[in-house]
mmCIF file of C-alpha atoms in Angstrom:
data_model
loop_
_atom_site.group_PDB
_atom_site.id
_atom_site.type_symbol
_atom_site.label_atom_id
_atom_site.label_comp_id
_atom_site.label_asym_id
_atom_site.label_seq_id
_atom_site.Cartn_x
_atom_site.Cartn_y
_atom_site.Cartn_z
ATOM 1 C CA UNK A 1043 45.879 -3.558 5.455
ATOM 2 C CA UNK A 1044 43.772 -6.363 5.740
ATOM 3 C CA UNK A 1045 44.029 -8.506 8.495
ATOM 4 C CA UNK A 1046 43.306 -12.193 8.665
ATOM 5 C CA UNK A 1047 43.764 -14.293 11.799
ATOM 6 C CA UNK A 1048 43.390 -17.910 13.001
ATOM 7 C CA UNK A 1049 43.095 -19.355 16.617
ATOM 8 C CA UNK A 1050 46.082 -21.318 16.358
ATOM 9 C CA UNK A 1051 49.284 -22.150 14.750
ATOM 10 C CA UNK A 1052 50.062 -24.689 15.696
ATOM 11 C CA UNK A 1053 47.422 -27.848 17.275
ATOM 12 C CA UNK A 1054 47.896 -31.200 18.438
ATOM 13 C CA UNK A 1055 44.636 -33.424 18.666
ATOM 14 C CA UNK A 1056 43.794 -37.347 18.958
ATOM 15 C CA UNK A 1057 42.015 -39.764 16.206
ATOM 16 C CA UNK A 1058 38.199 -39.264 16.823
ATOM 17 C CA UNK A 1059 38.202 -35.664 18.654
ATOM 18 C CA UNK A 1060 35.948 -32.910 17.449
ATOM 19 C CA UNK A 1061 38.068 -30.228 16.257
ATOM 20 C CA UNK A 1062 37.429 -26.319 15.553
ATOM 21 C CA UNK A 1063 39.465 -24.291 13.322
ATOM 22 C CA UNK A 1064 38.516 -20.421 13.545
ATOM 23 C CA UNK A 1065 39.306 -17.459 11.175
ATOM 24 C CA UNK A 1066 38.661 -14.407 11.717
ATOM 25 C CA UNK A 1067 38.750 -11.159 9.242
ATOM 26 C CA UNK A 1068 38.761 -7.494 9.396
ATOM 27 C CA UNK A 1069 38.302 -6.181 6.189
ATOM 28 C CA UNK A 1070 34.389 -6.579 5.936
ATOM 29 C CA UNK A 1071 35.014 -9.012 3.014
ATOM 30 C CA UNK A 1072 32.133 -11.321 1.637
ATOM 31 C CA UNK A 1073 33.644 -14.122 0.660
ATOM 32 C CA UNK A 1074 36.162 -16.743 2.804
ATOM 33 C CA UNK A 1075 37.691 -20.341 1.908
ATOM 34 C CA UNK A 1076 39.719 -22.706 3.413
ATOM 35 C CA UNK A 1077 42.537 -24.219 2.123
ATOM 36 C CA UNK A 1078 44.324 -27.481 3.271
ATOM 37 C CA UNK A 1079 48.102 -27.558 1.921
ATOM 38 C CA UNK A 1080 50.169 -30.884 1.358
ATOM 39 C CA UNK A 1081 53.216 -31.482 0.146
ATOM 40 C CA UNK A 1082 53.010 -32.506 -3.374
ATOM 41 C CA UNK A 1083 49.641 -31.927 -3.564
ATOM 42 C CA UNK A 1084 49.845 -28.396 -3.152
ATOM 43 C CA UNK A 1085 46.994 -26.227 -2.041
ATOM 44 C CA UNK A 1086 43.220 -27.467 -1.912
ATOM 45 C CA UNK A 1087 39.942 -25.903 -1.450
ATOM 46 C CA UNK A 1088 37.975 -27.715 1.128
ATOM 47 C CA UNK A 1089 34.859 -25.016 1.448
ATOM 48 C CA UNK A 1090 34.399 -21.623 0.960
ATOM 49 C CA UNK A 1091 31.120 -18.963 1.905
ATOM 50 C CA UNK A 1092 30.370 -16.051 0.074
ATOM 51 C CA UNK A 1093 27.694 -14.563 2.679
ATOM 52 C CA UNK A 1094 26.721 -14.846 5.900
ATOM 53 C CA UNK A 1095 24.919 -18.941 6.388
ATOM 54 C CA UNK A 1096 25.759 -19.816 3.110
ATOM 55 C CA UNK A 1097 28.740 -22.600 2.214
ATOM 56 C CA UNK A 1098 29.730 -24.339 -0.769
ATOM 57 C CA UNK A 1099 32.019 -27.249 -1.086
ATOM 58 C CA UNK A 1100 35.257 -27.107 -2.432
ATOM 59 C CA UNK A 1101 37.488 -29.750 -3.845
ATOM 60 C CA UNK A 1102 37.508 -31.837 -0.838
ATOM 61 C CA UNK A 1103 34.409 -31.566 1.351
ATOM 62 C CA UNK A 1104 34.645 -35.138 2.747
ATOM 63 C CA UNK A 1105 35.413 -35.082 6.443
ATOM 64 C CA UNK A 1106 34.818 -31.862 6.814
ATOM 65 C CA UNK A 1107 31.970 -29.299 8.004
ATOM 66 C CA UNK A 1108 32.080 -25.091 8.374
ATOM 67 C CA UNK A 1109 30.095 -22.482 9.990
ATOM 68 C CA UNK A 1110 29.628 -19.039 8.961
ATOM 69 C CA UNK A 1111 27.310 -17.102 11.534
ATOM 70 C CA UNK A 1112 29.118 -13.396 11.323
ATOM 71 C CA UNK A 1113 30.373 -12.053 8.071
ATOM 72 C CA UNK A 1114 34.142 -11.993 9.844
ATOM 73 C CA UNK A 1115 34.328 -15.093 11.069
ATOM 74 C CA UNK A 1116 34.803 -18.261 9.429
ATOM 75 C CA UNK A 1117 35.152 -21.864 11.040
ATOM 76 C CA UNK A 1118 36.276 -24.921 10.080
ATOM 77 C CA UNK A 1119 34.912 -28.244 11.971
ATOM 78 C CA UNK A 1120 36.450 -31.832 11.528
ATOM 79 C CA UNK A 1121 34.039 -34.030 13.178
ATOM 80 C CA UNK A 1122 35.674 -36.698 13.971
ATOM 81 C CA UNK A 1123 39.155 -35.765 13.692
ATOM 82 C CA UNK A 1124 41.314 -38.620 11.303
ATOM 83 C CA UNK A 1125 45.173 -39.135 10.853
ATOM 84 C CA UNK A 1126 45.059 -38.357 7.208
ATOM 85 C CA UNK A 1127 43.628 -35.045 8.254
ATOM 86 C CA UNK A 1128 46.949 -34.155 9.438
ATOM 87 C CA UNK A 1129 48.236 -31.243 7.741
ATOM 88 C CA UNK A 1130 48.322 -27.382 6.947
ATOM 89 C CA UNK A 1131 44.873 -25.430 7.029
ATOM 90 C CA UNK A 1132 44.990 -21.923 5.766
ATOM 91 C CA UNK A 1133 42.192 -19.402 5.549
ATOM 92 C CA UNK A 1134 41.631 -16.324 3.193
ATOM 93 C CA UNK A 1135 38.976 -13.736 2.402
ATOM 94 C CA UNK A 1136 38.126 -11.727 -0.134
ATOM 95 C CA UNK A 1137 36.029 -8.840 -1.967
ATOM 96 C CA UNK A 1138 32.950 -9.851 -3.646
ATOM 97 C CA UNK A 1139 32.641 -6.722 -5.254
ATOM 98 C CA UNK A 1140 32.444 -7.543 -9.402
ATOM 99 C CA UNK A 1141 31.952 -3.519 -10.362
ATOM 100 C CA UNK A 1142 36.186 -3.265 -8.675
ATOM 101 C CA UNK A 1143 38.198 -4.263 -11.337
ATOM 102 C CA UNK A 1144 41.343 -3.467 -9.015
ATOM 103 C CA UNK A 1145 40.573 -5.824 -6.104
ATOM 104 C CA UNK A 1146 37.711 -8.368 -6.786
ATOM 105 C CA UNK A 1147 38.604 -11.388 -5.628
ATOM 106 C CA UNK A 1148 41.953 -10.816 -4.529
ATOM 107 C CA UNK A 1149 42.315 -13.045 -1.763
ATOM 108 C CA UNK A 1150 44.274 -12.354 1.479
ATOM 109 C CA UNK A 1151 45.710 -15.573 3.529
ATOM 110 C CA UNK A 1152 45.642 -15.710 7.327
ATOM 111 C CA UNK A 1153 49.164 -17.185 8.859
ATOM 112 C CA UNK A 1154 48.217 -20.902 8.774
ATOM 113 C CA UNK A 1155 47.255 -23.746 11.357
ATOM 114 C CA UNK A 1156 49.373 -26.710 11.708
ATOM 115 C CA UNK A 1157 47.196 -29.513 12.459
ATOM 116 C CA UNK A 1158 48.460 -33.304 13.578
ATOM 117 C CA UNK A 1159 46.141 -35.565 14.449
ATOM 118 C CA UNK A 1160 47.618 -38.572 16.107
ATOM 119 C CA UNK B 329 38.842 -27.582 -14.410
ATOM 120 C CA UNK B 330 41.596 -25.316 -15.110
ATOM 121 C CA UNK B 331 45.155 -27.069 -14.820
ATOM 122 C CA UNK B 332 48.226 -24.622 -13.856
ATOM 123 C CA UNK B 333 52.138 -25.615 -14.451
ATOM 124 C CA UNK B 334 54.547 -23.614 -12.940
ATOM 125 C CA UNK B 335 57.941 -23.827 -13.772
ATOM 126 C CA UNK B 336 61.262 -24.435 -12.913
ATOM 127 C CA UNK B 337 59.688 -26.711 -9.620
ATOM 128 C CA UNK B 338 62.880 -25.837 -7.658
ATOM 129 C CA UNK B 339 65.548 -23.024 -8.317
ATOM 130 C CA UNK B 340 69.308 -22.157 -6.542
ATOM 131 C CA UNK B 341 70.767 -19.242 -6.921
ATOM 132 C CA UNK B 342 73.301 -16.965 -5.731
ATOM 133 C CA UNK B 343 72.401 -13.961 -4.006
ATOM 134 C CA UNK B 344 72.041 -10.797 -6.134
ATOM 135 C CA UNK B 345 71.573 -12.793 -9.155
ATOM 136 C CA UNK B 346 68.035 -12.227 -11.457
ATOM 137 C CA UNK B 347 65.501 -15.031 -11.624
ATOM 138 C CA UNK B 348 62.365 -15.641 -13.843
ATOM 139 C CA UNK B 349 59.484 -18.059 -12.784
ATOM 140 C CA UNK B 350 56.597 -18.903 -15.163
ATOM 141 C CA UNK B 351 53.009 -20.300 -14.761
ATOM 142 C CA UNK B 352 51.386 -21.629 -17.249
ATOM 143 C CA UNK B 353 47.442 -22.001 -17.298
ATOM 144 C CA UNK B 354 45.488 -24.089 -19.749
ATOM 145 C CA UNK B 355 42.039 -21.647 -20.121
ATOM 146 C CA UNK B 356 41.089 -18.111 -19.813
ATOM 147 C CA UNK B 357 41.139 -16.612 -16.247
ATOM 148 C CA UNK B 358 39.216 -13.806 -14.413
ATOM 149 C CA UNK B 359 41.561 -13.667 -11.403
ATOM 150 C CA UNK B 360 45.348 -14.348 -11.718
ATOM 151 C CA UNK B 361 47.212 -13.842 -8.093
ATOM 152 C CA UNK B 362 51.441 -14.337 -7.516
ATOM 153 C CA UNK B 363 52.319 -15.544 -3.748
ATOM 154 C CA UNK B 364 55.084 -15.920 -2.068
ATOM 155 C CA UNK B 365 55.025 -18.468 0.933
ATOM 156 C CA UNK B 366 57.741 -17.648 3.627
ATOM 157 C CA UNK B 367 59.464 -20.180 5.702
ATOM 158 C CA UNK B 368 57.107 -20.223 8.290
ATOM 159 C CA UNK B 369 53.986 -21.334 6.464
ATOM 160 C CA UNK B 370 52.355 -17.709 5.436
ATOM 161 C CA UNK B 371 50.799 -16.953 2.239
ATOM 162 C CA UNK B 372 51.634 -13.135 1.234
ATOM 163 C CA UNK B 373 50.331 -11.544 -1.584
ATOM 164 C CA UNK B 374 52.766 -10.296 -4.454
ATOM 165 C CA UNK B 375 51.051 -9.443 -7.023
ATOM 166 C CA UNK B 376 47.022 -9.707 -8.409
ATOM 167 C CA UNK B 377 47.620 -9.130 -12.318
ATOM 168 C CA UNK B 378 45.023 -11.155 -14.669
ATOM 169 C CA UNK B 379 46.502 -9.227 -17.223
ATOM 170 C CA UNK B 380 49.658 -6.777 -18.233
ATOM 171 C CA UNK B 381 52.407 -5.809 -16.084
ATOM 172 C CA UNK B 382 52.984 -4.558 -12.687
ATOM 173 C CA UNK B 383 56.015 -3.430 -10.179
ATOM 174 C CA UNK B 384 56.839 -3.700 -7.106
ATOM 175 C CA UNK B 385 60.551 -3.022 -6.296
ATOM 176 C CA UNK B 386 62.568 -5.845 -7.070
ATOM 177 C CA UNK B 387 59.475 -7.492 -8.097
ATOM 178 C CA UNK B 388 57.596 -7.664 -11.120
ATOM 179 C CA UNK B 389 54.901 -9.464 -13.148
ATOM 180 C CA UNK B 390 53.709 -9.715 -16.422
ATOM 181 C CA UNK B 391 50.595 -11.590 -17.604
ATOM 182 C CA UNK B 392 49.883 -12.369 -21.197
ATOM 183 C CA UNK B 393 46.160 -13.331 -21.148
ATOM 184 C CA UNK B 394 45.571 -14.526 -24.787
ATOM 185 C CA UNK B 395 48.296 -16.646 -24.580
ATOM 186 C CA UNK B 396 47.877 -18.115 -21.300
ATOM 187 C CA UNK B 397 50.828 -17.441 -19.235
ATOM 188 C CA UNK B 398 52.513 -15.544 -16.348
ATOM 189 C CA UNK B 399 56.156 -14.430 -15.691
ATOM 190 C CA UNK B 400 57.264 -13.496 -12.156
ATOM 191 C CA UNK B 401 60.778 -11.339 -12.187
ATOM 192 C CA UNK B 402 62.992 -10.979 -9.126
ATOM 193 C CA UNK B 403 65.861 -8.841 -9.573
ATOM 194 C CA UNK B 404 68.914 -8.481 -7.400
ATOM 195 C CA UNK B 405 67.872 -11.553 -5.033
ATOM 196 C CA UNK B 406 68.335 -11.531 -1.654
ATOM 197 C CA UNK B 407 68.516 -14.676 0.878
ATOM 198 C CA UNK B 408 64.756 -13.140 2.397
ATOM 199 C CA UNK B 409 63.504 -13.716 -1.355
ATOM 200 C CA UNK B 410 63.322 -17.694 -0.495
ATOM 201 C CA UNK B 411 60.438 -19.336 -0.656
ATOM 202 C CA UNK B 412 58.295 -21.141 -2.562
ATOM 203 C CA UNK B 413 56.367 -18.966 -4.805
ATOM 204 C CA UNK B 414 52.423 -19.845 -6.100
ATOM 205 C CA UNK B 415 50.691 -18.815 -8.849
ATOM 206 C CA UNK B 416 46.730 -18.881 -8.580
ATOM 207 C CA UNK B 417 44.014 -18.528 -10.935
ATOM 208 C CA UNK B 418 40.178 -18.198 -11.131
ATOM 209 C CA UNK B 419 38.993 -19.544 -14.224
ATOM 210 C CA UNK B 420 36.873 -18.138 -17.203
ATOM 211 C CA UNK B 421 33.271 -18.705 -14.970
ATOM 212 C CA UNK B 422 33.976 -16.478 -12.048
ATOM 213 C CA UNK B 423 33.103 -18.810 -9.327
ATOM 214 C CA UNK B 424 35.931 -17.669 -7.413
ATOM 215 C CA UNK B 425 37.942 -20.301 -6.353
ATOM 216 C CA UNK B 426 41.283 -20.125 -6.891
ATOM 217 C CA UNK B 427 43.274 -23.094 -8.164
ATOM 218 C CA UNK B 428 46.645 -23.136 -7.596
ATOM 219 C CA UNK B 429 49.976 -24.341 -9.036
ATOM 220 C CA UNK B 430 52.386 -27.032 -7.421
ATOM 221 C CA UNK B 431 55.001 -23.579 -6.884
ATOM 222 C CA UNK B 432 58.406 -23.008 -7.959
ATOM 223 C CA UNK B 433 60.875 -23.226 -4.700
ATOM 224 C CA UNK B 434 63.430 -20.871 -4.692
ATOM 225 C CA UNK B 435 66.131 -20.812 -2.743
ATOM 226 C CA UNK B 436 69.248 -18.130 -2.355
ATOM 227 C CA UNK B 437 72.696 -18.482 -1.440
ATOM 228 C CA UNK B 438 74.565 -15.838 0.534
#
């Protein structure tokens, strides 16, 4: 089964503090994204990386920074940590293989990370 | 980009009773993925179907590709089967991101 984790569910952090989100997974998958989920605004992608160094922005870049050095692991950065960046961060990974019909880019969701900023 | 409607938005119903959800997406789609999001925050994966149908259990999907739609069937519901369930799609140009509907919630009554 594929397995993805994240370093916290749940994290409390103050207005201006540099924060780390980390994902990690197990299934030797290329490509990983994270997500930020709001109610009524549903699920948005904020980057993703399809190899190892490489990153490109999602939906809703602004505020936010990643890091990809190992193909498992995946990290999130808020720089400067806001209110309005309060909210539910979820990873996911997934095959970049285009020649498997059965799997490409089915992506798998790590349990989430409830972020409040205050 | 690629707009997705899923309907109803919200759904009661009594336990053991059938329910059909729907997502509607406005292009053609490499990737088409059903979710179900539990009550603690997790995303888990029903079904990946960009096209025909597919079974799981209670569970099933169909996906009509040429005319742009999805149908999720639960059968026999069961108080565990709430949730809000998500239908996702990658569009047409295989960049791979997924864009997601605004999810039906579904809730069962014992």
């Amino acid at each position: 089964d594929v397995k993805v984790t994240q370093s916290s569910r749940y994290l409390v952090k103050r207005t201006g503090e540099k924060v780390f989100l980390e994902c990690v997974q197990d299934m030797d998958h290329e490509n990983m994204f994270w997500y930020r989920q709001d109610p009524g605004l549903g699920l948005r992608l904020i980057y993703f990386s399809y190899d190892v160094k490489m990153k490109e922005k999602g939906d809703i870049p602004e505020g936010y920074s990643v890091s990809r050095e190992k193909k498992e692991r995946f990290s999130l950065i808020l720089e400067s940590a806001s209110t309005n960046q309060t909210s539910m961060y979820l990873c996911a990974s997934s095959l970049n293989d285009r020649t498997d019909p059965i799997s490409y880019n089915e992506q798998f969701f790590g349990p989430g990370t409830r972020l409040t900023v205050l | 980009g690629i707009q997705v409607e899923q309907s109803p938005p919200d759904l009661i119903l009594q336990e053991g009773a059938n329910s059909t959800l729907r997502c509607n997406f406005s292009d053609s789609v490499n990737n088409l993925q059903w979710f179900h999001q539990n009550p603690w925050g997790q995303l888990i994966n029903l079904f990946y179907i960009p096209s025909g149908t597919k079974q799981n259990g209670r569970l099933s999907a169909t996906t009509v590709a040429t005319e742009r739609y999805s149908l999720l069937y639960i059968s026999s519901s069961q108080t565990t089967d709430s949730g809000v369930y998500f239908c996702a799609v990658e569009d047409r140009f295989g960049n791979e991101k997924l864009t997601f509907g605004t999810g039906t919630r579904l809730t069962i009554i014992p």
